[in-house]
Short mmCIF file of C-alpha atoms and ligand atoms in Angstrom, two decimals:
data_model
loop_
_atom_site.label_atom_id
_atom_site.label_comp_id
_atom_site.label_asym_id
_atom_site.label_seq_id
_atom_site.Cartn_x
_atom_site.Cartn_y
_atom_site.Cartn_z
CA MET X 1 52.88 21.44 4.48
CA THR X 2 49.24 21.97 4.95
CA ARG X 3 47.17 22.47 1.84
CA LYS X 4 43.80 24.22 2.14
CA VAL X 5 40.86 22.97 0.04
CA LEU X 6 37.91 25.26 -0.41
CA THR X 7 34.93 22.97 -1.09
CA ILE X 8 31.91 24.53 -2.88
CA VAL X 9 28.53 22.78 -2.43
CA GLY X 10 24.95 24.05 -2.73
CA ALA X 11 22.58 21.26 -3.85
CA ARG X 12 21.40 18.10 -2.36
CA PRO X 13 23.45 15.72 -4.53
CA GLN X 14 26.54 17.72 -3.67
CA PHE X 15 26.18 17.31 0.01
CA ILE X 16 25.94 13.58 -0.54
CA LYS X 17 29.14 13.49 -2.75
CA ALA X 18 31.05 15.92 -0.44
CA ALA X 19 30.29 13.69 2.62
CA ALA X 20 32.53 10.86 1.22
CA VAL X 21 35.39 13.23 0.42
CA SER X 22 35.17 15.24 3.51
CA ARG X 23 35.45 12.05 5.59
CA ALA X 24 38.44 11.07 3.48
CA ILE X 25 40.11 14.35 3.89
CA SER X 26 39.61 14.24 7.73
CA ARG X 27 41.61 11.02 7.69
CA VAL X 28 44.77 12.53 6.38
CA GLY X 29 45.36 14.79 9.32
CA ASP X 30 46.92 18.12 8.74
CA ARG X 31 48.20 17.39 5.35
CA LEU X 32 44.85 18.94 4.04
CA THR X 33 42.41 21.25 5.70
CA GLU X 34 38.95 21.78 4.21
CA VAL X 35 36.75 24.92 4.33
CA MET X 36 33.42 24.24 3.14
CA VAL X 37 31.23 26.84 1.39
CA HIS X 38 27.44 26.24 1.11
CA THR X 39 26.06 28.46 -1.56
CA GLY X 40 22.64 28.22 -0.15
CA GLN X 41 21.11 26.93 -3.52
CA HIS X 42 19.11 24.30 -1.56
CA PHE X 43 18.03 25.64 1.72
CA ASP X 44 14.85 23.76 3.15
CA GLU X 45 15.60 21.65 6.12
CA ASN X 46 14.90 18.41 4.16
CA MET X 47 16.91 19.56 1.18
CA SER X 48 19.98 20.58 3.12
CA ALA X 49 20.45 20.34 6.87
CA VAL X 50 19.10 16.68 6.99
CA PHE X 51 22.14 15.49 4.88
CA PHE X 52 24.67 17.38 6.94
CA ASN X 53 23.16 15.70 9.96
CA GLU X 54 22.74 12.12 8.68
CA LEU X 55 26.02 11.98 6.80
CA GLU X 56 27.93 13.81 9.52
CA ILE X 57 29.29 16.50 7.33
CA PRO X 58 31.01 19.30 9.22
CA ALA X 59 28.95 22.43 9.24
CA PRO X 60 29.91 24.82 6.40
CA ALA X 61 32.23 27.65 7.37
CA HIS X 62 30.43 29.94 5.01
CA ASN X 63 26.68 29.91 3.93
CA LEU X 64 26.21 32.44 1.13
CA GLU X 65 22.31 32.05 1.21
CA ILE X 66 21.97 32.48 -2.55
CA SER X 67 19.09 30.49 -3.99
CA SER X 68 16.11 30.75 -6.52
CA GLY X 69 15.79 33.16 -9.43
CA THR X 70 16.89 32.58 -13.02
CA HIS X 71 20.04 30.69 -13.88
CA GLY X 72 21.85 33.88 -14.78
CA SER X 73 20.74 35.63 -11.54
CA MET X 74 21.61 32.73 -9.34
CA THR X 75 25.02 31.93 -10.88
CA GLY X 76 25.99 35.69 -11.05
CA ARG X 77 25.09 36.31 -7.36
CA MET X 78 27.07 33.12 -6.37
CA LEU X 79 30.07 34.19 -8.62
CA VAL X 80 30.33 37.54 -6.63
CA ALA X 81 30.05 35.90 -3.13
CA VAL X 82 32.32 32.91 -3.72
CA GLU X 83 35.01 35.21 -5.17
CA GLU X 84 34.95 37.14 -1.84
CA VAL X 85 35.38 33.93 0.15
CA MET X 86 38.18 32.80 -2.12
CA LEU X 87 40.08 36.15 -1.74
CA ALA X 88 39.73 36.01 2.05
CA GLU X 89 40.57 32.19 2.37
CA LYS X 90 43.28 31.94 -0.27
CA PRO X 91 42.87 28.30 -0.72
CA ASP X 92 45.41 25.97 -2.64
CA TRP X 93 42.61 24.09 -4.30
CA VAL X 94 38.96 24.78 -5.05
CA LEU X 95 36.98 21.56 -5.04
CA ILE X 96 33.69 21.46 -6.93
CA TYR X 97 31.16 18.77 -7.60
CA GLY X 98 28.91 17.78 -10.33
CA ASP X 99 27.02 20.05 -12.55
CA THR X 100 24.83 22.78 -10.66
CA ASN X 101 24.94 26.39 -10.81
CA SER X 102 27.04 26.25 -7.64
CA THR X 103 29.61 24.18 -9.52
CA LEU X 104 29.86 26.65 -12.34
CA ALA X 105 30.18 29.68 -10.07
CA GLY X 106 32.94 28.03 -8.07
CA ALA X 107 34.75 27.04 -11.18
CA LEU X 108 34.61 30.55 -12.79
CA ALA X 109 35.54 32.43 -9.83
CA ALA X 110 38.52 30.22 -9.01
CA ALA X 111 39.69 30.19 -12.68
CA LYS X 112 39.80 33.90 -12.76
CA LEU X 113 41.78 34.16 -9.44
CA HIS X 114 44.28 31.45 -10.93
CA ILE X 115 43.31 29.07 -8.06
CA PRO X 116 43.51 25.43 -9.38
CA VAL X 117 40.06 23.77 -9.64
CA ALA X 118 39.46 20.06 -8.88
CA HIS X 119 36.32 18.89 -10.38
CA VAL X 120 34.71 15.66 -8.90
CA GLU X 121 32.39 13.94 -11.54
CA ALA X 122 34.27 15.51 -14.39
CA GLY X 123 33.79 14.39 -17.94
CA LEU X 124 30.05 13.44 -17.89
CA ARG X 125 28.14 14.35 -20.88
CA SER X 126 24.50 14.14 -22.07
CA PHE X 127 25.40 15.92 -25.35
CA ASN X 128 22.25 18.03 -24.80
CA MET X 129 23.30 21.56 -24.42
CA ARG X 130 19.64 22.67 -23.60
CA MET X 131 20.15 21.10 -20.26
CA PRO X 132 21.53 23.67 -17.69
CA GLU X 133 23.70 20.93 -16.22
CA GLU X 134 25.41 20.14 -19.45
CA VAL X 135 26.34 23.92 -19.92
CA ASN X 136 27.67 23.88 -16.30
CA ARG X 137 29.71 20.76 -16.58
CA VAL X 138 31.30 21.48 -20.03
CA LEU X 139 32.28 24.93 -18.95
CA SER X 140 33.58 23.72 -15.38
CA ASP X 141 35.75 20.99 -16.98
CA ARG X 142 37.27 23.49 -19.38
CA VAL X 143 38.74 25.60 -16.47
CA SER X 144 39.61 22.65 -14.20
CA ALA X 145 43.18 21.60 -13.54
CA LEU X 146 42.31 18.19 -11.91
CA LEU X 147 39.42 16.32 -13.70
CA LEU X 148 38.33 13.53 -11.41
CA CYS X 149 36.18 11.28 -13.52
CA PRO X 150 33.70 8.63 -12.17
CA THR X 151 34.00 6.34 -15.18
CA ASP X 152 36.06 5.44 -18.19
CA GLU X 153 33.31 6.84 -20.41
CA ALA X 154 33.96 10.28 -18.67
CA VAL X 155 37.63 10.08 -19.59
CA THR X 156 36.80 9.34 -23.02
CA ASN X 157 34.41 12.32 -23.35
CA LEU X 158 37.06 14.51 -22.16
CA ARG X 159 39.66 13.11 -24.61
CA ARG X 160 37.21 13.83 -27.45
CA GLU X 161 37.11 17.39 -26.34
CA GLY X 162 40.94 17.52 -26.36
CA ILE X 163 41.34 17.59 -22.49
CA THR X 164 43.89 15.03 -21.49
CA THR X 165 45.95 16.68 -18.86
CA GLY X 166 45.07 16.21 -15.09
CA VAL X 167 42.33 13.66 -16.04
CA PHE X 168 41.96 10.58 -13.80
CA ASN X 169 39.30 7.95 -13.41
CA VAL X 170 38.91 7.78 -9.60
CA GLY X 171 35.57 5.91 -9.50
CA ASP X 172 32.27 7.46 -8.38
CA VAL X 173 32.14 8.94 -4.89
CA MET X 174 28.41 8.22 -4.83
CA TYR X 175 29.25 4.48 -4.99
CA ASP X 176 31.36 4.99 -1.73
CA VAL X 177 28.35 6.70 -0.15
CA ALA X 178 25.98 3.87 -1.27
CA LEU X 179 28.19 1.22 0.27
CA HIS X 180 28.57 3.25 3.51
CA MET X 181 24.77 3.77 3.79
CA ARG X 182 23.35 0.48 2.67
CA GLU X 183 23.23 -1.25 6.06
CA LYS X 184 22.85 1.86 8.09
CA ALA X 185 19.65 2.94 6.20
CA ARG X 186 18.14 -0.44 6.54
CA ALA X 187 18.86 -0.53 10.31
CA GLN X 188 17.86 3.19 11.15
CA SER X 189 14.96 4.14 8.82
CA ASP X 190 11.52 3.27 9.59
CA VAL X 191 10.18 4.69 6.43
CA LEU X 192 8.57 1.40 5.09
CA ARG X 193 6.45 1.19 8.30
CA ARG X 194 5.61 4.95 8.35
CA LEU X 195 4.42 4.81 4.76
CA GLY X 196 2.82 1.27 4.97
CA LEU X 197 5.04 -0.26 2.40
CA GLU X 198 6.36 -3.83 1.99
CA GLN X 199 9.66 -4.94 0.78
CA GLY X 200 9.54 -5.37 -3.03
CA LYS X 201 5.95 -4.40 -3.42
CA PHE X 202 6.03 -0.73 -4.56
CA VAL X 203 7.47 1.56 -7.16
CA LEU X 204 9.60 4.52 -6.09
CA ALA X 205 9.42 7.67 -8.24
CA THR X 206 11.23 10.97 -8.29
CA CYS X 207 10.85 13.81 -10.76
CA HIS X 208 12.67 17.28 -10.75
CA ARG X 209 14.52 17.71 -14.10
CA GLN X 210 13.87 21.10 -15.60
CA GLU X 211 13.21 19.71 -19.02
CA ASN X 212 10.45 17.69 -17.52
CA THR X 213 8.93 19.98 -14.76
CA ASP X 214 9.04 23.15 -16.94
CA ASP X 215 7.41 21.64 -20.02
CA PRO X 216 3.63 21.31 -19.35
CA ALA X 217 3.37 18.52 -22.04
CA ARG X 218 6.09 16.38 -20.47
CA LEU X 219 5.10 17.02 -16.93
CA GLY X 220 1.48 16.19 -17.82
CA ALA X 221 2.66 12.89 -19.59
CA ILE X 222 4.57 11.93 -16.46
CA VAL X 223 1.74 12.81 -14.02
CA GLU X 224 -0.56 10.64 -16.21
CA ALA X 225 2.00 7.81 -16.16
CA PHE X 226 2.25 7.92 -12.43
CA ARG X 227 -1.54 7.88 -12.24
CA GLN X 228 -1.72 4.74 -14.26
CA ILE X 229 1.07 3.05 -12.42
CA SER X 230 -0.64 3.89 -9.09
CA VAL X 231 -3.77 2.05 -9.99
CA GLY X 232 -2.12 -1.33 -10.00
CA THR X 233 0.63 -0.85 -7.40
CA LYS X 234 1.69 1.47 -4.77
CA LEU X 235 3.78 4.32 -5.89
CA VAL X 236 5.72 6.62 -3.67
CA LEU X 237 6.78 10.02 -4.90
CA PRO X 238 8.96 12.18 -2.62
CA LEU X 239 8.36 15.61 -4.26
CA HIS X 240 11.17 17.94 -5.15
CA PRO X 241 10.35 21.62 -4.32
CA ARG X 242 10.63 22.50 -8.03
CA THR X 243 7.98 19.88 -8.94
CA ARG X 244 5.77 20.72 -5.90
CA LYS X 245 5.61 24.39 -7.00
CA LEU X 246 4.36 23.33 -10.62
CA LEU X 247 1.48 21.00 -9.46
CA ASN X 248 -1.98 22.44 -9.74
CA ASP X 249 -5.25 21.08 -8.55
CA ALA X 250 -5.83 18.91 -11.68
CA THR X 251 -2.42 17.22 -11.36
CA ARG X 252 -2.85 16.67 -7.71
CA GLU X 253 -6.12 15.03 -8.38
CA LYS X 254 -4.58 12.63 -10.78
CA LEU X 255 -1.99 11.82 -8.15
CA SER X 256 -4.62 11.00 -5.53
CA ASN X 257 -3.63 7.31 -5.45
CA VAL X 258 0.12 8.16 -5.14
CA ILE X 259 1.80 8.27 -1.80
CA LEU X 260 3.15 11.79 -2.05
CA THR X 261 5.74 12.89 0.55
CA ASP X 262 8.01 15.85 1.13
CA PRO X 263 11.74 15.37 0.13
CA LEU X 264 13.05 12.50 2.12
CA GLY X 265 16.23 12.43 4.37
CA PHE X 266 18.98 10.32 2.93
CA LEU X 267 18.45 7.39 5.32
CA ASP X 268 14.87 7.06 4.31
CA MET X 269 15.46 7.50 0.68
CA VAL X 270 18.25 4.80 0.63
CA ALA X 271 15.93 2.48 2.55
CA LEU X 272 13.10 3.04 0.07
CA GLU X 273 15.60 2.63 -3.00
CA GLN X 274 16.67 -0.73 -1.61
CA ALA X 275 13.13 -1.96 -0.90
CA ALA X 276 11.51 -0.83 -4.12
CA GLN X 277 10.53 -3.21 -6.99
CA VAL X 278 11.22 -0.66 -9.64
CA ILE X 279 12.49 2.93 -9.48
CA VAL X 280 11.29 5.50 -12.07
CA THR X 281 13.13 8.83 -12.00
CA ASP X 282 14.72 11.58 -13.95
CA SER X 283 17.47 12.00 -11.34
CA GLY X 284 21.11 11.34 -12.04
CA GLY X 285 21.96 10.18 -8.65
CA VAL X 286 18.78 8.01 -8.19
CA GLN X 287 19.53 6.13 -11.52
CA LYS X 288 22.97 5.08 -10.17
CA GLU X 289 21.67 4.18 -6.62
CA ALA X 290 19.21 1.94 -8.28
CA PHE X 291 21.96 0.23 -10.01
CA PHE X 292 24.20 -0.01 -6.81
CA TYR X 293 21.33 -1.60 -4.98
CA GLY X 294 20.21 -3.96 -7.75
CA VAL X 295 16.95 -2.31 -8.48
CA PRO X 296 15.69 -1.95 -12.08
CA CYS X 297 15.33 1.66 -13.15
CA VAL X 298 13.27 3.51 -15.69
CA THR X 299 14.49 6.84 -16.62
CA MET X 300 12.27 9.57 -17.80
CA ARG X 301 14.76 11.42 -19.92
CA ASP X 302 15.86 11.48 -23.62
CA GLU X 303 19.47 10.51 -22.67
CA THR X 304 21.69 9.66 -19.72
CA GLU X 305 25.22 10.33 -18.66
CA TRP X 306 25.18 7.07 -16.85
CA VAL X 307 25.37 4.95 -19.89
CA GLU X 308 26.88 1.93 -17.99
CA THR X 309 23.57 1.42 -16.26
CA VAL X 310 21.85 1.01 -19.58
CA ALA X 311 24.54 -1.10 -21.25
CA LEU X 312 24.38 -3.59 -18.28
CA GLY X 313 20.62 -4.00 -18.59
CA TRP X 314 19.59 -2.14 -15.35
CA ASN X 315 18.18 1.09 -16.81
CA SER X 316 15.74 1.87 -19.65
CA ILE X 317 15.77 5.39 -21.04
CA VAL X 318 12.13 6.20 -22.13
CA GLY X 319 11.60 9.93 -22.33
CA ALA X 320 8.53 11.53 -21.00
CA ASP X 321 6.02 9.49 -22.96
CA THR X 322 3.24 8.07 -20.80
CA ALA X 323 2.89 4.73 -22.63
CA ARG X 324 6.61 4.11 -22.74
CA VAL X 325 6.99 4.88 -18.99
CA VAL X 326 4.14 2.76 -18.01
CA SER X 327 5.16 -0.20 -20.14
CA ALA X 328 8.87 0.01 -19.15
CA VAL X 329 7.72 0.01 -15.38
CA THR X 330 5.47 -2.93 -16.03
CA SER X 331 8.27 -4.91 -17.89
CA ALA X 332 10.88 -4.13 -15.19
CA ALA X 333 8.60 -5.31 -12.42
CA ALA X 334 7.90 -8.60 -14.31
CA GLN X 335 11.56 -9.51 -15.22
CA ARG X 336 14.55 -8.72 -13.33
CA PRO X 337 17.76 -7.93 -15.28
CA VAL X 338 20.63 -10.59 -15.26
CA THR X 339 22.96 -9.80 -12.30
CA SER X 340 26.34 -8.53 -13.53
CA THR X 341 29.76 -8.71 -11.83
CA ALA X 342 30.80 -5.61 -13.70
CA THR X 343 31.91 -2.63 -11.37
CA PRO X 344 31.90 0.50 -13.74
CA TYR X 345 31.88 2.83 -10.85
CA GLY X 346 35.08 2.13 -9.15
CA ASP X 347 36.46 0.18 -6.11
CA GLY X 348 34.30 2.01 -3.46
CA ARG X 349 37.27 4.13 -2.51
CA ALA X 350 36.84 7.01 -4.96
CA ALA X 351 36.99 9.62 -2.19
CA GLU X 352 40.45 8.39 -1.10
CA HIS X 353 41.71 8.58 -4.70
CA VAL X 354 40.29 12.04 -4.91
CA VAL X 355 42.24 12.91 -1.73
CA ASP X 356 45.42 11.35 -3.04
CA HIS X 357 45.20 13.64 -6.13
CA LEU X 358 44.72 16.69 -4.11
CA LEU X 359 47.77 15.83 -2.04
CA ARG X 360 49.85 15.06 -5.06
CA GLY X 361 48.67 18.02 -7.36
C1 UD1 O 1 19.37 21.80 -9.01
C2 UD1 O 1 20.34 21.59 -10.15
C3 UD1 O 1 20.15 20.19 -10.73
C4 UD1 O 1 20.24 19.15 -9.71
C5 UD1 O 1 19.19 19.47 -8.62
C6 UD1 O 1 19.24 18.52 -7.50
C7 UD1 O 1 21.10 23.51 -11.36
C8 UD1 O 1 21.00 24.31 -12.65
N1 UD1 O 1 20.30 22.50 -11.23
O1 UD1 O 1 18.09 21.87 -9.69
O2 UD1 O 1 21.16 19.95 -11.68
O3 UD1 O 1 19.77 17.95 -10.26
O4 UD1 O 1 19.38 20.81 -8.04
O5 UD1 O 1 18.15 18.47 -6.69
O6 UD1 O 1 21.93 23.94 -10.60
N2 UD1 O 1 13.64 25.19 -3.88
C9 UD1 O 1 13.14 25.29 -2.66
N3 UD1 O 1 13.72 24.75 -1.50
C10 UD1 O 1 14.95 24.10 -1.60
C11 UD1 O 1 15.64 24.06 -2.93
C12 UD1 O 1 14.90 24.52 -4.02
O7 UD1 O 1 12.08 25.74 -2.52
O8 UD1 O 1 15.45 23.77 -0.60
C13 UD1 O 1 13.17 25.85 -5.04
C14 UD1 O 1 13.86 27.04 -5.64
O9 UD1 O 1 13.47 28.07 -4.86
C15 UD1 O 1 13.51 27.05 -6.96
C16 UD1 O 1 13.30 25.54 -7.30
O10 UD1 O 1 13.06 24.84 -6.09
O11 UD1 O 1 12.32 27.68 -7.23
C17 UD1 O 1 14.38 24.89 -7.98
O12 UD1 O 1 15.62 25.05 -7.33
P1 UD1 O 1 17.04 25.17 -8.04
O13 UD1 O 1 18.15 25.17 -7.07
O14 UD1 O 1 17.12 26.40 -9.01
O15 UD1 O 1 17.08 23.91 -9.16
P2 UD1 O 1 16.84 22.41 -8.98
O16 UD1 O 1 15.63 22.07 -9.81
O17 UD1 O 1 16.81 22.14 -7.54
N1 UDP O 2 17.47 11.97 -2.49
C1 UDP O 2 17.02 12.06 -1.16
N2 UDP O 2 15.69 12.31 -0.93
C2 UDP O 2 14.79 12.44 -1.88
C3 UDP O 2 15.23 12.36 -3.20
C4 UDP O 2 16.64 12.22 -3.45
O1 UDP O 2 17.80 11.87 -0.24
O2 UDP O 2 13.49 12.72 -1.60
C5 UDP O 2 18.80 11.70 -2.83
C6 UDP O 2 19.01 10.62 -3.76
O3 UDP O 2 19.06 9.25 -2.98
C7 UDP O 2 20.26 10.90 -4.47
C8 UDP O 2 20.28 12.36 -4.44
O4 UDP O 2 19.35 12.78 -3.61
O5 UDP O 2 21.48 10.55 -3.66
C9 UDP O 2 19.85 12.73 -5.85
O6 UDP O 2 19.60 14.14 -5.89
P1 UDP O 2 18.67 14.76 -7.05
O7 UDP O 2 17.79 13.82 -7.57
O8 UDP O 2 17.95 15.91 -6.38
O9 UDP O 2 19.66 15.39 -8.02
P2 UDP O 2 20.50 14.73 -9.26
O10 UDP O 2 21.24 13.53 -8.88
O11 UDP O 2 19.57 14.52 -10.36
O12 UDP O 2 21.44 15.86 -9.71
#
């Protein structure tokens, strides 16, 4: 019997996660068929198409072209449109990833149509309900039938909320992707040459989290930290469109020493991550990739869902305070953490475990 999986993606990190699972689905032949829906949340060529190309993800069967606007407006429009696709496609499973507005729209539409939801990256918590992502993941988990957790900690978080049925630690699909891309990125990307960088002699930065970009005080403190770091070392900042829209002449002036780029394709990004001396970020995925590639990370947030990276000494949580960011980057550059043999993110076959559960469930 063939089971049909309707996969909902929309944002950059979801394309990356779905790449691993789509590949695993294609390996089980006609036992599972996948229909991919792209909500359109991320739409620029370098925020969307480049990942489908580089990660060889099959083209989405449906592109809903819904992006931008307030959270309510975006999620609401997606809810209407994904429901229509679900009614037409009649899937056996709806597969959702992570914690974006696309995730929540998929979860809600499916739950109300009584289609079982499988949530990859279930159970993550920042315990900060002011984050849109925390709202999306708590609500998505509540209506999911299959909660595919990346870590033991995520399983524990769900247990604390009374969710114990259908919960499995499958490992982190991003770890699978990191292993898959490590050599390929080194071999195929020429980003170091293009940007005039040398292995181990630059800091890589990303910044896009709403609580940082939309708070002028926090964004100002981060920009000042980047200015100070860029005085002493090369600092590369691929700019997320959210952040790009919020920079003004004064902030751009402060960033005059920083190597600013458009969002990078995945091969270039993975190549830069592996070559960086230190990574400074507010991204969820980038914190983990730093860990996977053995690069110390400084996280400009007040908490993290990826607590293992901190416990093992590879990640410092410093908020958006200029002095703390600069000092943490300086310390991380001066002394590397002790290498650990711990593997908190699974066995590199998380995507296969996801597929096993979809076949069994
Ligand atoms: C979203 C997710 C966030 C995730 C991030 C990954 C939610 C609530 N947030 O945040 O969890 O970490 O994606 O990158 O779902 N834009 C463009 N071109 C694009 C994409 C976005 O110009 O290709 C613009 C949008 O029009 C909007 C802004 O960037 O003005 C923010 O995009 P949005 O999707 O709302 O949120 P992200 O900050 O990307
Ligand atoms: N990424 C990328 N190019 C960039 C910035 C990030 O390919 O210019 C990748 C990064 O390697 C990671 C993912 O995008 O795999 C993280 O996405 P993002 O930071 O947008 O979202 P988050 O993980 O915070 O939800």
